[in-house]
PDB file of C-alpha atoms in Angstrom:
ATOM      1  CA  UNK A1396       0.000   0.000   0.000  1.00  0.00           C
ATOM      2  CA  UNK A1397       1.445   3.347  -1.042  1.00  0.00           C
ATOM      3  CA  UNK A1398       0.983   6.347   1.229  1.00  0.00           C
ATOM      4  CA  UNK A1399      -0.264   9.529  -0.439  1.00  0.00           C
ATOM      5  CA  UNK A1400       0.100  12.952   1.202  1.00  0.00           C
ATOM      6  CA  UNK A1401      -2.947  14.898   0.007  1.00  0.00           C
ATOM      7  CA  UNK A1402      -3.090  18.592   0.796  1.00  0.00           C
ATOM      8  CA  UNK A1403      -3.977  21.932  -0.605  1.00  0.00           C
ATOM      9  CA  UNK A1404      -4.834  25.533  -0.162  1.00  0.00           C
ATOM     10  CA  UNK A1405      -7.129  26.698   2.625  1.00  0.00           C
ATOM     11  CA  UNK A1406      -8.862  28.994   0.112  1.00  0.00           C
ATOM     12  CA  UNK A1407     -10.214  26.024  -1.894  1.00  0.00           C
ATOM     13  CA  UNK A1408     -13.744  24.968  -1.036  1.00  0.00           C
ATOM     14  CA  UNK A1409     -14.535  22.968  -4.165  1.00  0.00           C
ATOM     15  CA  UNK A1410     -12.286  20.251  -5.541  1.00  0.00           C
ATOM     16  CA  UNK A1411     -11.783  20.122  -9.315  1.00  0.00           C
ATOM     17  CA  UNK A1412     -13.308  17.107 -11.047  1.00  0.00           C
ATOM     18  CA  UNK A1413      -9.921  15.617 -12.079  1.00  0.00           C
ATOM     19  CA  UNK A1414      -8.799  15.672  -8.424  1.00  0.00           C
ATOM     20  CA  UNK A1415     -12.046  13.991  -7.348  1.00  0.00           C
ATOM     21  CA  UNK A1416     -11.459  11.310  -9.994  1.00  0.00           C
ATOM     22  CA  UNK A1417      -7.881  10.764  -8.797  1.00  0.00           C
ATOM     23  CA  UNK A1418      -9.012  10.478  -5.180  1.00  0.00           C
ATOM     24  CA  UNK A1419     -11.531   7.872  -6.342  1.00  0.00           C
ATOM     25  CA  UNK A1420      -8.654   5.946  -7.943  1.00  0.00           C
ATOM     26  CA  UNK A1421      -6.631   6.205  -4.703  1.00  0.00           C
ATOM     27  CA  UNK A1422      -9.601   4.739  -2.816  1.00  0.00           C
ATOM     28  CA  UNK A1423     -10.108   1.972  -5.420  1.00  0.00           C
ATOM     29  CA  UNK A1424      -6.419   1.030  -5.145  1.00  0.00           C
ATOM     30  CA  UNK A1425      -6.674   1.103  -1.337  1.00  0.00           C
ATOM     31  CA  UNK A1426      -3.716   3.442  -0.880  1.00  0.00           C
ATOM     32  CA  UNK A1427      -3.202   5.114   2.469  1.00  0.00           C
ATOM     33  CA  UNK A1428      -4.008   8.810   2.717  1.00  0.00           C
ATOM     34  CA  UNK A1429      -2.112  11.232   4.954  1.00  0.00           C
ATOM     35  CA  UNK A1430      -3.973  14.509   5.341  1.00  0.00           C
ATOM     36  CA  UNK A1431      -3.928  17.613   7.502  1.00  0.00           C
ATOM     37  CA  UNK A1432      -6.774  19.025   9.531  1.00  0.00           C
ATOM     38  CA  UNK A1433      -7.143  22.489   7.972  1.00  0.00           C
ATOM     39  CA  UNK A1434     -10.240  24.033   6.485  1.00  0.00           C
ATOM     40  CA  UNK A1435     -10.340  24.381   2.711  1.00  0.00           C
ATOM     41  CA  UNK A1436      -8.814  21.632   0.567  1.00  0.00           C
ATOM     42  CA  UNK A1437      -7.982  19.351   3.533  1.00  0.00           C
ATOM     43  CA  UNK A1438     -11.569  19.413   4.795  1.00  0.00           C
ATOM     44  CA  UNK A1439     -12.966  19.024   1.263  1.00  0.00           C
ATOM     45  CA  UNK A1440     -10.816  15.925   0.663  1.00  0.00           C
ATOM     46  CA  UNK A1441     -11.748  14.585   4.091  1.00  0.00           C
ATOM     47  CA  UNK A1442     -15.436  15.038   3.248  1.00  0.00           C
ATOM     48  CA  UNK A1443     -15.004  13.141  -0.013  1.00  0.00           C
ATOM     49  CA  UNK A1444     -13.113  10.295   1.700  1.00  0.00           C
ATOM     50  CA  UNK A1445     -15.695  10.147   4.505  1.00  0.00           C
ATOM     51  CA  UNK A1446     -18.434   9.943   1.861  1.00  0.00           C
ATOM     52  CA  UNK A1447     -16.716   6.871   0.445  1.00  0.00           C
ATOM     53  CA  UNK A1448     -16.565   5.402   3.960  1.00  0.00           C
ATOM     54  CA  UNK A1449     -12.829   5.069   3.338  1.00  0.00           C
ATOM     55  CA  UNK A1450     -10.791   3.797   6.283  1.00  0.00           C
ATOM     56  CA  UNK A1451      -7.131   4.071   5.229  1.00  0.00           C
ATOM     57  CA  UNK A1452      -6.734   7.694   6.325  1.00  0.00           C
ATOM     58  CA  UNK A1453      -4.529   9.366   8.930  1.00  0.00           C
ATOM     59  CA  UNK A1454      -5.248  12.947  10.012  1.00  0.00           C
ATOM     60  CA  UNK A1455      -2.226  14.959  11.160  1.00  0.00           C
ATOM     61  CA  UNK A1456      -2.667  17.907  13.478  1.00  0.00           C
ATOM     62  CA  UNK A1457      -0.570  20.329  15.525  1.00  0.00           C
ATOM     63  CA  UNK A1458      -3.194  21.270  18.112  1.00  0.00           C
ATOM     64  CA  UNK A1459      -4.386  19.100  20.977  1.00  0.00           C
ATOM     65  CA  UNK A1460      -7.245  17.786  18.798  1.00  0.00           C
ATOM     66  CA  UNK A1461      -7.714  17.911  15.008  1.00  0.00           C
ATOM     67  CA  UNK A1462      -9.637  20.913  13.737  1.00  0.00           C
ATOM     68  CA  UNK A1463     -11.263  18.599  11.188  1.00  0.00           C
ATOM     69  CA  UNK A1464     -11.495  14.812  11.255  1.00  0.00           C
ATOM     70  CA  UNK A1465     -14.631  14.177   9.234  1.00  0.00           C
ATOM     71  CA  UNK A1466     -14.234  10.391   9.081  1.00  0.00           C
ATOM     72  CA  UNK A1467     -13.215   9.868  12.702  1.00  0.00           C
ATOM     73  CA  UNK A1468      -9.924   8.396  11.463  1.00  0.00           C
ATOM     74  CA  UNK A1469      -6.705   7.810  13.368  1.00  0.00           C
ATOM     75  CA  UNK A1470      -5.280  11.182  14.391  1.00  0.00           C
ATOM     76  CA  UNK A1471      -1.554  11.868  14.677  1.00  0.00           C
ATOM     77  CA  UNK A1472      -0.494  14.755  16.886  1.00  0.00           C
ATOM     78  CA  UNK A1473       2.752  16.350  15.715  1.00  0.00           C
ATOM     79  CA  UNK A1474       3.597  19.141  18.149  1.00  0.00           C
ATOM     80  CA  UNK A1475       5.168  22.297  16.851  1.00  0.00           C
ATOM     81  CA  UNK A1476       8.168  23.967  18.478  1.00  0.00           C
ATOM     82  CA  UNK A1477       7.244  26.083  21.508  1.00  0.00           C
ATOM     83  CA  UNK A1478       8.252  29.288  19.707  1.00  0.00           C
ATOM     84  CA  UNK A1479       6.214  28.561  16.535  1.00  0.00           C
ATOM     85  CA  UNK A1480       3.544  31.110  15.623  1.00  0.00           C
ATOM     86  CA  UNK A1481       1.138  31.599  12.736  1.00  0.00           C
ATOM     87  CA  UNK A1482       1.544  29.215   9.834  1.00  0.00           C
ATOM     88  CA  UNK A1483       4.766  27.837  11.347  1.00  0.00           C
ATOM     89  CA  UNK A1484       2.644  26.027  13.966  1.00  0.00           C
ATOM     90  CA  UNK A1485       1.619  23.534  11.257  1.00  0.00           C
ATOM     91  CA  UNK A1486       4.980  23.093   9.509  1.00  0.00           C
ATOM     92  CA  UNK A1487       6.162  20.155  11.657  1.00  0.00           C
ATOM     93  CA  UNK A1488       3.052  18.095  10.860  1.00  0.00           C
ATOM     94  CA  UNK A1489       3.410  18.931   7.165  1.00  0.00           C
ATOM     95  CA  UNK A1490       7.051  17.810   7.203  1.00  0.00           C
ATOM     96  CA  UNK A1491       6.011  14.580   8.933  1.00  0.00           C
ATOM     97  CA  UNK A1492       3.385  13.809   6.294  1.00  0.00           C
ATOM     98  CA  UNK A1493       5.942  14.452   3.545  1.00  0.00           C
ATOM     99  CA  UNK A1494       8.405  12.161   5.336  1.00  0.00           C
ATOM    100  CA  UNK A1495       5.894   9.304   5.645  1.00  0.00           C
ATOM    101  CA  UNK A1496       4.433   9.625   2.141  1.00  0.00           C
ATOM    102  CA  UNK A1497       5.480   7.795  -1.006  1.00  0.00           C
ATOM    103  CA  UNK A1498       3.736  10.320  -3.268  1.00  0.00           C
ATOM    104  CA  UNK A1499       1.935  13.634  -2.993  1.00  0.00           C
ATOM    105  CA  UNK A1500      -1.169  15.258  -4.407  1.00  0.00           C
ATOM    106  CA  UNK A1501      -1.790  18.969  -3.884  1.00  0.00           C
ATOM    107  CA  UNK A1502      -4.812  21.034  -4.871  1.00  0.00           C
ATOM    108  CA  UNK A1503      -3.282  24.494  -5.197  1.00  0.00           C
ATOM    109  CA  UNK A1504      -4.902  27.874  -5.712  1.00  0.00           C
ATOM    110  CA  UNK A1505      -1.732  29.108  -7.425  1.00  0.00           C
ATOM    111  CA  UNK A1506      -0.944  31.414  -4.507  1.00  0.00           C
ATOM    112  CA  UNK A1507      -0.715  29.415  -1.261  1.00  0.00           C
ATOM    113  CA  UNK A1508       2.928  29.349  -0.171  1.00  0.00           C
ATOM    114  CA  UNK A1509       2.238  26.531   2.310  1.00  0.00           C
ATOM    115  CA  UNK A1510       0.925  24.205  -0.395  1.00  0.00           C
ATOM    116  CA  UNK A1511       3.892  25.083  -2.615  1.00  0.00           C
ATOM    117  CA  UNK A1512       6.364  24.290   0.173  1.00  0.00           C
ATOM    118  CA  UNK A1513       4.660  20.948   0.832  1.00  0.00           C
ATOM    119  CA  UNK A1514       5.195  20.023  -2.827  1.00  0.00           C
ATOM    120  CA  UNK A1515       8.862  21.044  -2.463  1.00  0.00           C
ATOM    121  CA  UNK A1516       9.290  18.887   0.655  1.00  0.00           C
ATOM    122  CA  UNK A1517       8.093  15.894  -1.328  1.00  0.00           C
ATOM    123  CA  UNK A1518      10.385  16.430  -4.321  1.00  0.00           C
ATOM    124  CA  UNK A1519      13.414  17.083  -2.104  1.00  0.00           C
ATOM    125  CA  UNK A1520      12.780  13.545  -0.786  1.00  0.00           C
ATOM    126  CA  UNK A1521      12.459  12.193  -4.374  1.00  0.00           C
ATOM    127  CA  UNK A1522       8.706  11.705  -4.059  1.00  0.00           C
ATOM    128  CA  UNK A1523       6.607  12.808  -7.042  1.00  0.00           C
ATOM    129  CA  UNK A1524       3.739  15.208  -6.395  1.00  0.00           C
ATOM    130  CA  UNK A1525       0.723  15.747  -8.652  1.00  0.00           C
ATOM    131  CA  UNK A1526      -0.376  19.379  -8.464  1.00  0.00           C
ATOM    132  CA  UNK A1527      -3.791  20.611  -9.523  1.00  0.00           C
ATOM    133  CA  UNK A1528      -3.122  24.302 -10.173  1.00  0.00           C
ATOM    134  CA  UNK A1529      -6.573  25.904 -10.132  1.00  0.00           C
ATOM    135  CA  UNK A1530      -5.231  29.360 -11.012  1.00  0.00           C
ATOM    136  CA  UNK A1531      -3.891  28.076 -14.316  1.00  0.00           C
ATOM    137  CA  UNK A1532      -6.399  25.258 -14.826  1.00  0.00           C
ATOM    138  CA  UNK A1533      -3.582  22.755 -15.185  1.00  0.00           C
ATOM    139  CA  UNK A1534      -2.317  19.502 -13.745  1.00  0.00           C
ATOM    140  CA  UNK A1535       1.397  18.776 -13.524  1.00  0.00           C
ATOM    141  CA  UNK A1536       3.646  16.388 -11.666  1.00  0.00           C
ATOM    142  CA  UNK A1537       6.752  17.658  -9.943  1.00  0.00           C
ATOM    143  CA  UNK A1538       9.527  15.059  -9.837  1.00  0.00           C
ATOM    144  CA  UNK A1539      12.430  17.281  -8.820  1.00  0.00           C
ATOM    145  CA  UNK A1540      13.353  20.760  -7.625  1.00  0.00           C
ATOM    146  CA  UNK A1541      13.612  22.040 -11.207  1.00  0.00           C
ATOM    147  CA  UNK A1542       9.972  21.061 -11.832  1.00  0.00           C
ATOM    148  CA  UNK A1543       9.006  22.827  -8.607  1.00  0.00           C
ATOM    149  CA  UNK A1544      10.852  25.987  -9.649  1.00  0.00           C
ATOM    150  CA  UNK A1545       9.063  25.935 -13.021  1.00  0.00           C
ATOM    151  CA  UNK A1546       5.723  25.675 -11.211  1.00  0.00           C
ATOM    152  CA  UNK A1547       6.612  28.651  -8.997  1.00  0.00           C
ATOM    153  CA  UNK A1548       7.664  30.774 -11.993  1.00  0.00           C
ATOM    154  CA  UNK A1549       4.012  30.757 -13.067  1.00  0.00           C
ATOM    155  CA  UNK A1550       2.936  31.943  -9.616  1.00  0.00           C
ATOM    156  CA  UNK A1551       5.315  34.884  -9.570  1.00  0.00           C
ATOM    157  CA  UNK A1552       8.206  36.127  -7.496  1.00  0.00           C
ATOM    158  CA  UNK A1553       6.051  37.314  -4.582  1.00  0.00           C
ATOM    159  CA  UNK A1554       4.646  33.800  -4.009  1.00  0.00           C
ATOM    160  CA  UNK A1555       8.164  32.362  -4.292  1.00  0.00           C
ATOM    161  CA  UNK A1556       9.426  34.826  -1.642  1.00  0.00           C
ATOM    162  CA  UNK A1557       6.543  33.867   0.661  1.00  0.00           C
ATOM    163  CA  UNK A1558       7.284  30.169   0.118  1.00  0.00           C
ATOM    164  CA  UNK A1559      10.994  30.658   0.836  1.00  0.00           C
ATOM    165  CA  UNK A1560      10.103  32.489   4.066  1.00  0.00           C
ATOM    166  CA  UNK A1561       8.338  29.294   5.235  1.00  0.00           C
ATOM    167  CA  UNK A1562      11.232  26.971   4.433  1.00  0.00           C
ATOM    168  CA  UNK A1563      13.816  25.572   6.783  1.00  0.00           C
ATOM    169  CA  UNK A1564      17.438  26.465   5.983  1.00  0.00           C
ATOM    170  CA  UNK A1565      17.912  22.928   4.591  1.00  0.00           C
ATOM    171  CA  UNK A1566      14.887  23.299   2.322  1.00  0.00           C
ATOM    172  CA  UNK A1567      16.255  26.620   1.020  1.00  0.00           C
ATOM    173  CA  UNK A1568      19.604  24.952   0.311  1.00  0.00           C
ATOM    174  CA  UNK A1569      17.875  22.519  -2.053  1.00  0.00           C
ATOM    175  CA  UNK A1570      16.910  25.392  -4.351  1.00  0.00           C
ATOM    176  CA  UNK A1571      19.194  26.289  -7.238  1.00  0.00           C
ATOM    177  CA  UNK A1572      21.440  29.351  -6.751  1.00  0.00           C
TER     178      UNK A1572
END
């Protein structure tokens, strides 16, 4: 059973049909799903998986309890560093999902730096990530850092700067000069 890290932008409240179809294929193949507990894409994917009655799901959360666990699945608490604030509170759980996954699937609004960094974490670990870019209406798979950089060029330099601000020093080192 492969483990798939599925994530996406908090601003997404409707999954694109190709992503729904792919999630259906993940369920049919009985792959494991690693997902966060955020509103937006995470909750939308959780709702879809719960509708299938799918059991092979783990929900990762930074708080004491998951914000969303729509299928009452196993929950994995990944505490953040004591000094973490804002979006950095959730970075440790995102890194853990990327570490445990074999593949990734992100539903991206074309602007969320957190979703972009999650795709980078996967490719740094040589794990392909399918990205549904809703801003461009495209689907692409990132296999390496060069693919990730090409994806970010379409988003613009401001999104890249925001993504780099969320990276660890080691993640920044993986980027080309």
